[in-house]
JSON list of N, CA and C in Angstrom, two decimals:
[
{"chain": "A", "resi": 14, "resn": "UNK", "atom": "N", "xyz": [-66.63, 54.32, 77.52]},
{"chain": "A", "resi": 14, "resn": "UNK", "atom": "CA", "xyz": [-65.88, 53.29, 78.20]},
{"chain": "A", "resi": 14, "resn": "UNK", "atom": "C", "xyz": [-65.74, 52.07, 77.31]},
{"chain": "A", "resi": 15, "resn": "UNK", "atom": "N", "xyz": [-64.93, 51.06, 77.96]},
{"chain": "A", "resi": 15, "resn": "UNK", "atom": "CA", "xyz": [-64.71, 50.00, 76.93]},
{"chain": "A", "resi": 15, "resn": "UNK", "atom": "C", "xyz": [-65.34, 48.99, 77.44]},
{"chain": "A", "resi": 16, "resn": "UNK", "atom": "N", "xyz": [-65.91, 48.33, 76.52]},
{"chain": "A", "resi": 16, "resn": "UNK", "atom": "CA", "xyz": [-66.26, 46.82, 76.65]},
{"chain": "A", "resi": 16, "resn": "UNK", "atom": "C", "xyz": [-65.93, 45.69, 76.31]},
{"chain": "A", "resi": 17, "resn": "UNK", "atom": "N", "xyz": [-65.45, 45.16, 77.32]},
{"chain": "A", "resi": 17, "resn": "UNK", "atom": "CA", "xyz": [-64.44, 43.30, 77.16]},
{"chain": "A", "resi": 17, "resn": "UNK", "atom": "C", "xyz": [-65.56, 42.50, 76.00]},
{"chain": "A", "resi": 18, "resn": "UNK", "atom": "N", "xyz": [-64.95, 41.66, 75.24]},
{"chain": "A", "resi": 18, "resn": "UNK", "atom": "CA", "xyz": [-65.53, 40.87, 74.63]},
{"chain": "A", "resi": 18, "resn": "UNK", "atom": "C", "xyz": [-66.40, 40.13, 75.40]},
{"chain": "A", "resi": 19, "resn": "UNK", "atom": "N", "xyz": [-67.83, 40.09, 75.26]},
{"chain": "A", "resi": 19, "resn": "UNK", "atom": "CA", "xyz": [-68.87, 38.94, 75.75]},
{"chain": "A", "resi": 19, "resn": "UNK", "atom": "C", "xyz": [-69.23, 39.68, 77.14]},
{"chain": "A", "resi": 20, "resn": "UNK", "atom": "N", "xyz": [-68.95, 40.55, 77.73]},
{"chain": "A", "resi": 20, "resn": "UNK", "atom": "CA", "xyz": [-69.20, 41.76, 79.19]},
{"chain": "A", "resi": 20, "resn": "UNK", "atom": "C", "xyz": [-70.63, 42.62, 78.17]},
{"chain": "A", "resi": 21, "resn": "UNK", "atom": "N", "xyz": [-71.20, 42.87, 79.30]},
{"chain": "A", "resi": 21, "resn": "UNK", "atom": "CA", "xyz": [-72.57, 43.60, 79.05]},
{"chain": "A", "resi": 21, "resn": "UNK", "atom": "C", "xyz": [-72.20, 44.72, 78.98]},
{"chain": "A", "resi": 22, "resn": "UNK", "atom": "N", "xyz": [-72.80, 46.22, 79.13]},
{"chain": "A", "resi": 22, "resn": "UNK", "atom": "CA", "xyz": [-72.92, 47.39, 78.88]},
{"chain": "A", "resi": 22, "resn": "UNK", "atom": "C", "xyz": [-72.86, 47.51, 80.13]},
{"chain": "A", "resi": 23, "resn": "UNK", "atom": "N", "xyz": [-73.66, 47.20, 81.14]},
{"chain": "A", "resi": 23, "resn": "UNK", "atom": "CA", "xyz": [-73.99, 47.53, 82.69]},
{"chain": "A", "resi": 23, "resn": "UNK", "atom": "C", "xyz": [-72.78, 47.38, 83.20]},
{"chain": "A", "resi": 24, "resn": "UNK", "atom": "N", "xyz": [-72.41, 45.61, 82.97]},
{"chain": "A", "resi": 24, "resn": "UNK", "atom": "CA", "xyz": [-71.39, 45.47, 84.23]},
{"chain": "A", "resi": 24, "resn": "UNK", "atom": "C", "xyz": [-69.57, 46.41, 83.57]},
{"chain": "A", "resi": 25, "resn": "UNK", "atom": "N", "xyz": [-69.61, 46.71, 81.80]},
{"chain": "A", "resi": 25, "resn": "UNK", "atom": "CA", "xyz": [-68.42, 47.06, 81.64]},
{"chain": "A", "resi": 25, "resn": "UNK", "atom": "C", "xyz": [-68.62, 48.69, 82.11]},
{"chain": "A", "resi": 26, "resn": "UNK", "atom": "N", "xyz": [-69.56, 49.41, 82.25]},
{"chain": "A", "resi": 26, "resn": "UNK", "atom": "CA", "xyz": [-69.68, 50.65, 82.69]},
{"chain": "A", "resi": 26, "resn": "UNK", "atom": "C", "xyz": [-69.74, 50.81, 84.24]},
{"chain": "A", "resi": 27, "resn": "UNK", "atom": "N", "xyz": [-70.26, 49.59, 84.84]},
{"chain": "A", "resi": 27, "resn": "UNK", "atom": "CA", "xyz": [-70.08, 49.86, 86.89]},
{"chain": "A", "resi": 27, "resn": "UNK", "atom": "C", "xyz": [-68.74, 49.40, 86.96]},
{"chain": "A", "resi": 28, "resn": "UNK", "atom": "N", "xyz": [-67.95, 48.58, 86.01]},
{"chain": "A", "resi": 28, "resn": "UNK", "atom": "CA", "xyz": [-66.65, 48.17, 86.25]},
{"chain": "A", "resi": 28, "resn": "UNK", "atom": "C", "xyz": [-66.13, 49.60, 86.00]},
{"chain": "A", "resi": 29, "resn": "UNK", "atom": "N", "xyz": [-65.74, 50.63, 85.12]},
{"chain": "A", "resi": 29, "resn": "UNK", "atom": "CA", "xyz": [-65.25, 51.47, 85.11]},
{"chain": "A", "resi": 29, "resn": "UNK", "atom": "C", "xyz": [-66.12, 52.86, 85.99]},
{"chain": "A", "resi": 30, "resn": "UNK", "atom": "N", "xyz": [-66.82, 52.54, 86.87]},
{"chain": "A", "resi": 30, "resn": "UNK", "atom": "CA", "xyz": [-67.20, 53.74, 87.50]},
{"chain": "A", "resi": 30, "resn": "UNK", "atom": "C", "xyz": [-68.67, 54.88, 87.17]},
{"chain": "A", "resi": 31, "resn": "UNK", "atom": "N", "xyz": [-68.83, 54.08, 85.90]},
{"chain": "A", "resi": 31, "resn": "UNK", "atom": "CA", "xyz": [-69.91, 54.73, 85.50]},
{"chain": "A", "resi": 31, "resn": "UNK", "atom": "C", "xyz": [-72.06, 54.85, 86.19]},
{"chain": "A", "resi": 32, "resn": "UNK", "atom": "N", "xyz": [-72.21, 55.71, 86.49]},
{"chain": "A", "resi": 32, "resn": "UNK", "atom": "CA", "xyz": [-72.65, 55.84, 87.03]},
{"chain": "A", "resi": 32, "resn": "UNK", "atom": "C", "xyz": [-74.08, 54.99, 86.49]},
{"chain": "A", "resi": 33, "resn": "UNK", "atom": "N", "xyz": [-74.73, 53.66, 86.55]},
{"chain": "A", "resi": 33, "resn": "UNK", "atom": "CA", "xyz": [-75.82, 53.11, 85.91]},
{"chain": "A", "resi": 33, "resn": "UNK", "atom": "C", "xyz": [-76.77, 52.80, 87.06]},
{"chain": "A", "resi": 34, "resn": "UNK", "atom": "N", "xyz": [-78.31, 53.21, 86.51]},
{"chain": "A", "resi": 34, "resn": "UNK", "atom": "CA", "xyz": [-79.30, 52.64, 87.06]},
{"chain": "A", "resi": 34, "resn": "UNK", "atom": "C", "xyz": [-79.67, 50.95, 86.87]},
{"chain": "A", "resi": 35, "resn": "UNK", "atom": "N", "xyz": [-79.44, 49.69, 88.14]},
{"chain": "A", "resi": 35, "resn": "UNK", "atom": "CA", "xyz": [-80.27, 48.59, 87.55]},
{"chain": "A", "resi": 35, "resn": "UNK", "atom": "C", "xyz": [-81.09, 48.10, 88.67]},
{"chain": "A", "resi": 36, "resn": "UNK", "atom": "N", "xyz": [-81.21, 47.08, 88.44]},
{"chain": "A", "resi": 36, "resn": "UNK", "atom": "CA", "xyz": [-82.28, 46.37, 89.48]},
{"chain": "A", "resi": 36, "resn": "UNK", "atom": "C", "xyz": [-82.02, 44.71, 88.98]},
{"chain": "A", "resi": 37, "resn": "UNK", "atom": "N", "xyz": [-82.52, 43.98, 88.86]},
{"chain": "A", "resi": 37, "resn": "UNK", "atom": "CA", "xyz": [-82.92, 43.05, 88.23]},
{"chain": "A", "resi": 37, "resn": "UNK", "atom": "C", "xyz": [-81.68, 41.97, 87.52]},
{"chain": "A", "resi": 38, "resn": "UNK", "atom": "N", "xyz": [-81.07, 42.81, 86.86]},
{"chain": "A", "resi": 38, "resn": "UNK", "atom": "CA", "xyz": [-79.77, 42.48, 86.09]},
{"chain": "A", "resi": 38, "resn": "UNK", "atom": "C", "xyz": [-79.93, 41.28, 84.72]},
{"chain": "A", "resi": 39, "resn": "UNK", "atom": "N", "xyz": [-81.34, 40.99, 84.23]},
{"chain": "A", "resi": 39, "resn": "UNK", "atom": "CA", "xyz": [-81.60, 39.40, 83.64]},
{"chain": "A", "resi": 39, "resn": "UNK", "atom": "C", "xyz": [-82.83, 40.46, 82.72]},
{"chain": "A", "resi": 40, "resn": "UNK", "atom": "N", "xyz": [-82.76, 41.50, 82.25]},
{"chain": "A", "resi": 40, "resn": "UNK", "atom": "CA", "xyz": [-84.22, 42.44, 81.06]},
{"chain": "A", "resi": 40, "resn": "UNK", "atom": "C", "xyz": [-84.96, 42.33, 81.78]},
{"chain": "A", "resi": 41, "resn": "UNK", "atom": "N", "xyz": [-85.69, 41.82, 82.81]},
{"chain": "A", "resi": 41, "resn": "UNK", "atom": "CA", "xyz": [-87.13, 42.11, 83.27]},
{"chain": "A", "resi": 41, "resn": "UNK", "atom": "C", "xyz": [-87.70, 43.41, 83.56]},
{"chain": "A", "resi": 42, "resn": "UNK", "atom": "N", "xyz": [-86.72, 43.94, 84.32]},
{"chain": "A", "resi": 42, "resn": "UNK", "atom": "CA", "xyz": [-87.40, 45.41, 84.89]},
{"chain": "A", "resi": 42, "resn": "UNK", "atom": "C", "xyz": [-87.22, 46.48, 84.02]},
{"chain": "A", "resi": 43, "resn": "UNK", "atom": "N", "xyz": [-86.40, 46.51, 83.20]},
{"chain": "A", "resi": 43, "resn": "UNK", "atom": "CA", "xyz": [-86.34, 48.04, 82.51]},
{"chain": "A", "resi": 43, "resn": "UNK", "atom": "C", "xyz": [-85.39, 48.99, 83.17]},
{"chain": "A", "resi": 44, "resn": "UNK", "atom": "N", "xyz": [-85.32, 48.57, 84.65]},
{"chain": "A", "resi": 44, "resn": "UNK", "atom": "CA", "xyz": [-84.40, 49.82, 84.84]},
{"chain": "A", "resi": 44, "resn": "UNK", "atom": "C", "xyz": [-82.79, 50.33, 84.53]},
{"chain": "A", "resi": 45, "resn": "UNK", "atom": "N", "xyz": [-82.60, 49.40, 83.67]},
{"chain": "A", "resi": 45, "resn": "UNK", "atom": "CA", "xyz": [-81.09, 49.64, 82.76]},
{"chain": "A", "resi": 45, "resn": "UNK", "atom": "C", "xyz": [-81.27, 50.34, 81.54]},
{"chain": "A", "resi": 46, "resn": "UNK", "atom": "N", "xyz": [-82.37, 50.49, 81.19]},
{"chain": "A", "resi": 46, "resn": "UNK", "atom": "CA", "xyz": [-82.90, 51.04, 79.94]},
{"chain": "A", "resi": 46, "resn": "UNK", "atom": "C", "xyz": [-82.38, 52.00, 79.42]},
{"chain": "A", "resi": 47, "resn": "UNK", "atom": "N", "xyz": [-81.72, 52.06, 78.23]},
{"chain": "A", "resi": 47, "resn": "UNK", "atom": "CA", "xyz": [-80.70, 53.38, 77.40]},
{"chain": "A", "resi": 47, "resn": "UNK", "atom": "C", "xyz": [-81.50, 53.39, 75.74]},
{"chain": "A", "resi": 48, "resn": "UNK", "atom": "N", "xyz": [-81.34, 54.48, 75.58]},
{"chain": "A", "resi": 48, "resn": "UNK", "atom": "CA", "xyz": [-81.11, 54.85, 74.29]},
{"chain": "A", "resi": 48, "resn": "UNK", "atom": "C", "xyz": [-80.34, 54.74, 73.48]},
{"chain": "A", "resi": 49, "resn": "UNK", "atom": "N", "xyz": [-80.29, 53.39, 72.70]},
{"chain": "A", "resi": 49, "resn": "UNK", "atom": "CA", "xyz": [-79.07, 53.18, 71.45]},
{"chain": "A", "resi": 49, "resn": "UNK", "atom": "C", "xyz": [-79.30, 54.35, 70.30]},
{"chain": "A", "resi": 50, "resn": "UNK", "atom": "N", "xyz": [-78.09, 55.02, 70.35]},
{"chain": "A", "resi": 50, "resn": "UNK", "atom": "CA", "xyz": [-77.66, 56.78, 69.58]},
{"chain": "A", "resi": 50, "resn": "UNK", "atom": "C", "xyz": [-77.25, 55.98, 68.04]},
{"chain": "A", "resi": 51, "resn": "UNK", "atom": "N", "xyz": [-76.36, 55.20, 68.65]},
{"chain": "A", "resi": 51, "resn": "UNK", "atom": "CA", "xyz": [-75.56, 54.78, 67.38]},
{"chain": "A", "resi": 51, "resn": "UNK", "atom": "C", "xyz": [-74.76, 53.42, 67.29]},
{"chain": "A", "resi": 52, "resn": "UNK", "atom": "N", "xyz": [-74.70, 52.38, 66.34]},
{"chain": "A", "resi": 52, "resn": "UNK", "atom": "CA", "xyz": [-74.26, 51.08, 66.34]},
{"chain": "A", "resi": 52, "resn": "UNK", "atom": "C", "xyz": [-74.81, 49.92, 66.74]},
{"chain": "A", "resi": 53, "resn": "UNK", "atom": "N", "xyz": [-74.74, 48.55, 66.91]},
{"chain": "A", "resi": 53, "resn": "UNK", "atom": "CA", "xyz": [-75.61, 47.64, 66.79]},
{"chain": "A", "resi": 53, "resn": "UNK", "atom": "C", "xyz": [-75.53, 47.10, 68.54]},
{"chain": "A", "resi": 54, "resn": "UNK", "atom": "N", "xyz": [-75.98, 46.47, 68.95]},
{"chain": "A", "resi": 54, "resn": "UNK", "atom": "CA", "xyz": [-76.12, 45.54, 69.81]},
{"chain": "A", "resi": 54, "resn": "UNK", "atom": "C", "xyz": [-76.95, 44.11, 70.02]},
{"chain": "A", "resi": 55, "resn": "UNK", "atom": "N", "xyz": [-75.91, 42.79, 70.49]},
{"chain": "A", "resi": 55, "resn": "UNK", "atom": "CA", "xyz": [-77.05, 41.57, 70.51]},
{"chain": "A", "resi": 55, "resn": "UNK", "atom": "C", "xyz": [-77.84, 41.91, 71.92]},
{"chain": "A", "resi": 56, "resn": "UNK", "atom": "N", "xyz": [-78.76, 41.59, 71.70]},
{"chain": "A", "resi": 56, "resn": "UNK", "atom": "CA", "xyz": [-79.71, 42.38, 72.90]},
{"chain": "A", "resi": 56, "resn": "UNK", "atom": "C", "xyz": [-80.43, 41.26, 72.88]},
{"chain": "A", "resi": 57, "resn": "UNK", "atom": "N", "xyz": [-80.96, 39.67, 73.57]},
{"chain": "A", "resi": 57, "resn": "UNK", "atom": "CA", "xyz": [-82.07, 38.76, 73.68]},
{"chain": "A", "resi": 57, "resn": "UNK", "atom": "C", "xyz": [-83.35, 39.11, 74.33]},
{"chain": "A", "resi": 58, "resn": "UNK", "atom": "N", "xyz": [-84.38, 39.40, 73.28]},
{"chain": "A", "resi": 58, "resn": "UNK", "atom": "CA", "xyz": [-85.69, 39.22, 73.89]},
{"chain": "A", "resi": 58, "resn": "UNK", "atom": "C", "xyz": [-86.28, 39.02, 75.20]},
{"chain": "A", "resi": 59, "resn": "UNK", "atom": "N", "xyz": [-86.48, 40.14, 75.81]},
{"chain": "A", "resi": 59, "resn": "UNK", "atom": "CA", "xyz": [-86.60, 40.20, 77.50]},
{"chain": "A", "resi": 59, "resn": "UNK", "atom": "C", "xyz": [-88.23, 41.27, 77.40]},
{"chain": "A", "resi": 60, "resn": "UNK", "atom": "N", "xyz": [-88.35, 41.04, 78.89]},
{"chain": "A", "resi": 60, "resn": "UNK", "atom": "CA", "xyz": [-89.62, 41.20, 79.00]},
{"chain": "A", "resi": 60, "resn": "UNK", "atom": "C", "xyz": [-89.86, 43.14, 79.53]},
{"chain": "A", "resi": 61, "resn": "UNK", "atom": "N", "xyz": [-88.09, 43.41, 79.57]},
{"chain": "A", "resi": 61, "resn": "UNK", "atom": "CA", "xyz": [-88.00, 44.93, 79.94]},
{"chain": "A", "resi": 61, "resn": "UNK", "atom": "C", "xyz": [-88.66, 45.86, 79.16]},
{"chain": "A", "resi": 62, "resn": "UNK", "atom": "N", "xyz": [-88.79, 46.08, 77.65]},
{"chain": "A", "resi": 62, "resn": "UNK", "atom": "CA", "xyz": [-88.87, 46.44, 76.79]},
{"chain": "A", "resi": 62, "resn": "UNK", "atom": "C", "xyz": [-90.45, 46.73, 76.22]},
{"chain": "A", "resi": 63, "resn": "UNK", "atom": "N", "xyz": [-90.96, 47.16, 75.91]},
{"chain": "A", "resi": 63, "resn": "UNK", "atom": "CA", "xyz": [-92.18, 46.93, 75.20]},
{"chain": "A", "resi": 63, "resn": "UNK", "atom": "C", "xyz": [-91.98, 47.23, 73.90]},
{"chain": "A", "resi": 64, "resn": "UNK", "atom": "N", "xyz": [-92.32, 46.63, 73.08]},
{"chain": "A", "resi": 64, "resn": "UNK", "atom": "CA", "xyz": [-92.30, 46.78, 71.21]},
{"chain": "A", "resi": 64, "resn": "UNK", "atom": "C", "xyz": [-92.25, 48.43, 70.65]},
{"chain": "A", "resi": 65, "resn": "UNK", "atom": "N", "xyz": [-92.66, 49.43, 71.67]},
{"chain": "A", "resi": 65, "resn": "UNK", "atom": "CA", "xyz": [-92.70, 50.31, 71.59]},
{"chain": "A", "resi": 65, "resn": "UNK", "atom": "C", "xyz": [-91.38, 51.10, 71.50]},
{"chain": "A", "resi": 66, "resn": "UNK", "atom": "N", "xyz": [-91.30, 50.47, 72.77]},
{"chain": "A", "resi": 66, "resn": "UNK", "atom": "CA", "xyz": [-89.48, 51.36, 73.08]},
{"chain": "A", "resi": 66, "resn": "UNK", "atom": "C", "xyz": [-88.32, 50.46, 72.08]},
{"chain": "A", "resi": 67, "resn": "UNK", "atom": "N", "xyz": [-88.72, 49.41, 71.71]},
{"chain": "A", "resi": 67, "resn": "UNK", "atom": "CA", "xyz": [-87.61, 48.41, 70.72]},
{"chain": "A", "resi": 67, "resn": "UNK", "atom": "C", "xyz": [-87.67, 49.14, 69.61]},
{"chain": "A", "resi": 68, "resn": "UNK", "atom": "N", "xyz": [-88.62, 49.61, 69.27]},
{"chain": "A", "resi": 68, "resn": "UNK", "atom": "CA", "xyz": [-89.02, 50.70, 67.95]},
{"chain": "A", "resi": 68, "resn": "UNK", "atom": "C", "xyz": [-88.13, 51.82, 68.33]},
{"chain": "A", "resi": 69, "resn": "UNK", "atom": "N", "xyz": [-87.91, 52.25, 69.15]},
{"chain": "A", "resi": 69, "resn": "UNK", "atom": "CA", "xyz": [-87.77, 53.67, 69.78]},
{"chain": "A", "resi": 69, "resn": "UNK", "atom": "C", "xyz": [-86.46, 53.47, 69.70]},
{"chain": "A", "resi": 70, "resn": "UNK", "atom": "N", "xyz": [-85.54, 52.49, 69.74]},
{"chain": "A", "resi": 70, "resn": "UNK", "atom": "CA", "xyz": [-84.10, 52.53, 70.42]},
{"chain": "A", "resi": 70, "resn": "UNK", "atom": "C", "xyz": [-83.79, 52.37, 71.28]},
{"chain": "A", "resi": 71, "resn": "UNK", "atom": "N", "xyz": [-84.58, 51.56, 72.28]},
{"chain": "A", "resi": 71, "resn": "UNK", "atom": "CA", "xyz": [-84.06, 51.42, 73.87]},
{"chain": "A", "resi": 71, "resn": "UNK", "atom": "C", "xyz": [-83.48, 49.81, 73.90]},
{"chain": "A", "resi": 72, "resn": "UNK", "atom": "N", "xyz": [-82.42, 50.15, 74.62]},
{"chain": "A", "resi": 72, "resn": "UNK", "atom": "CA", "xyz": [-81.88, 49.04, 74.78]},
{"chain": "A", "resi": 72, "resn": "UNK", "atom": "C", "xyz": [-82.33, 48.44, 76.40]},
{"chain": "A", "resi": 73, "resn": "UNK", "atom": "N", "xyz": [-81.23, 47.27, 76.72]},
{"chain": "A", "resi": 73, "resn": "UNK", "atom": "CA", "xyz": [-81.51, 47.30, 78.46]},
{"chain": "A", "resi": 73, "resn": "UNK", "atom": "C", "xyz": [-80.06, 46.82, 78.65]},
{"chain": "A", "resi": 74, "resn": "UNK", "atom": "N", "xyz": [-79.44, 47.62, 79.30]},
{"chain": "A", "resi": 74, "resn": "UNK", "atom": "CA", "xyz": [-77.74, 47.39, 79.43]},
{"chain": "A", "resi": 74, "resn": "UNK", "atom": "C", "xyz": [-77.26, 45.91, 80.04]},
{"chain": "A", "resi": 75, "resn": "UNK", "atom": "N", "xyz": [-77.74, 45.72, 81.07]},
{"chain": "A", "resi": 75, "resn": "UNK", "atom": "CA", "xyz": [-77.56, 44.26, 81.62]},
{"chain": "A", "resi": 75, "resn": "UNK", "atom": "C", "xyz": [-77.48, 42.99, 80.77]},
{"chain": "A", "resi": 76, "resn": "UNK", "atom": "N", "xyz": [-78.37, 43.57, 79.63]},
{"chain": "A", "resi": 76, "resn": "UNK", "atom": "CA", "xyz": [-78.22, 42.02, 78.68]},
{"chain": "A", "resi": 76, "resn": "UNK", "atom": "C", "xyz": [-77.90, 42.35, 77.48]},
{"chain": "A", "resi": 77, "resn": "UNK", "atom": "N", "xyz": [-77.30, 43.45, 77.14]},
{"chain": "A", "resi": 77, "resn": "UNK", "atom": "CA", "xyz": [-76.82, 43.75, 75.77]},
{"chain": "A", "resi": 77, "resn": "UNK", "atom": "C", "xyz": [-75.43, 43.64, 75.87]},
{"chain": "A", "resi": 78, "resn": "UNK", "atom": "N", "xyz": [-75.09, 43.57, 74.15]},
{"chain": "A", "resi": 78, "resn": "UNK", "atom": "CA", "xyz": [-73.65, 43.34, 74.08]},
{"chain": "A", "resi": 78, "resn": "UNK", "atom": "C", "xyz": [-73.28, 43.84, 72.78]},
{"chain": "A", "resi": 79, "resn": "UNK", "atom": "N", "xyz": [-72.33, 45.34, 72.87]},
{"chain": "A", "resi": 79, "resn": "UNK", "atom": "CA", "xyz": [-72.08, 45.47, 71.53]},
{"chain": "A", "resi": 79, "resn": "UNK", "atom": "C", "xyz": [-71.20, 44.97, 70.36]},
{"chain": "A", "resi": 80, "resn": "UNK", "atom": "N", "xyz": [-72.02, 45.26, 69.46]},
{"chain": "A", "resi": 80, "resn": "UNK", "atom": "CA", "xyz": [-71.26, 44.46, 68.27]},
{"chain": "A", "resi": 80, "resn": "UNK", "atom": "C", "xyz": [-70.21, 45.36, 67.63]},
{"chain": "A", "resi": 81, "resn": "UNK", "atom": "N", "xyz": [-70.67, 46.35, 67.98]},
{"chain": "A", "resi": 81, "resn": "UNK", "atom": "CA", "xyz": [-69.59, 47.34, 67.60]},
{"chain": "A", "resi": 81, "resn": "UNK", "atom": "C", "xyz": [-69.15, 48.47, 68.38]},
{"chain": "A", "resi": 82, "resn": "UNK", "atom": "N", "xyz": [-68.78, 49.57, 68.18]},
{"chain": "A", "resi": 82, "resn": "UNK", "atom": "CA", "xyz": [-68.65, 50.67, 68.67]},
{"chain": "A", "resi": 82, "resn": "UNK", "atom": "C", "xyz": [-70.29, 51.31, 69.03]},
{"chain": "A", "resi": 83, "resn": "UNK", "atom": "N", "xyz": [-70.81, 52.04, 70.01]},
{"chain": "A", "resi": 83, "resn": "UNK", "atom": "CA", "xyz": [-72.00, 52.49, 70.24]},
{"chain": "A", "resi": 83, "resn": "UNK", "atom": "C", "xyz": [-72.10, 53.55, 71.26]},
{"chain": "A", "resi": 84, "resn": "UNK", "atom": "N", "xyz": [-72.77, 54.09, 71.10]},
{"chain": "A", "resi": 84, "resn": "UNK", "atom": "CA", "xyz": [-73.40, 55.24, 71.63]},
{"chain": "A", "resi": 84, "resn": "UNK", "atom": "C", "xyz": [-74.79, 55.19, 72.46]},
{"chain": "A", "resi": 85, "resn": "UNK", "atom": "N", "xyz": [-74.92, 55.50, 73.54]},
{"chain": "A", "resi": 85, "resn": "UNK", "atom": "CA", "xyz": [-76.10, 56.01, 74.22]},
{"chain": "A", "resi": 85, "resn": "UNK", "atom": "C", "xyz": [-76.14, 56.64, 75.17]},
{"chain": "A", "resi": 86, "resn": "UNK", "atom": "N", "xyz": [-77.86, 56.98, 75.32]},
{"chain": "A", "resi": 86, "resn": "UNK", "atom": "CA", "xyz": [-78.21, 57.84, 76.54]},
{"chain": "A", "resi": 86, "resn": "UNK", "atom": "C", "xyz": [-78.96, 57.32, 77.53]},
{"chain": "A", "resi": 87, "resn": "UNK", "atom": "N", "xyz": [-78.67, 58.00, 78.54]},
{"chain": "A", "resi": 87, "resn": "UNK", "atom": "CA", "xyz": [-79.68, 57.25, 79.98]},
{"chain": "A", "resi": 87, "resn": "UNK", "atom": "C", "xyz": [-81.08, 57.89, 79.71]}
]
């Protein structure tokens, strides 16, 4: 799907129908949590995440924003 300039991952994927888990909508909870496959995203330091999964490739859709073209998994 596409994403408007400065639109998150979450809200440009529930805008087109896509089926996303959230809660929270601001990184706290994690439950937006994806697997970045491929390409960059600004993603701000939230408390969803543990250093573990930032290692790992997890993003949190609600507060990311890609910089480019990207890929992920739920």
């Amino acid at each position: 799907f596409t994403v408007e300039p400065g639109e998150t991952i979450l809200r440009a994927g529930l805008r087109q129908g896509v089926d996303l888990d959230f809660a929270c909508e601001v990184g706290e909870c994690g439950t937006c949590r994806l697997q970045l496959l491929e390409g960059e995203v600004d993603m701000p330091d939230t408390e969803g995440l543990t250093p573990a999964e930032r290692e790992s490739g997890y993003i949190l859709a609600c507060v990311s924003r890609p910089r480019c073209r990207v890929v992920v998994d739920k």
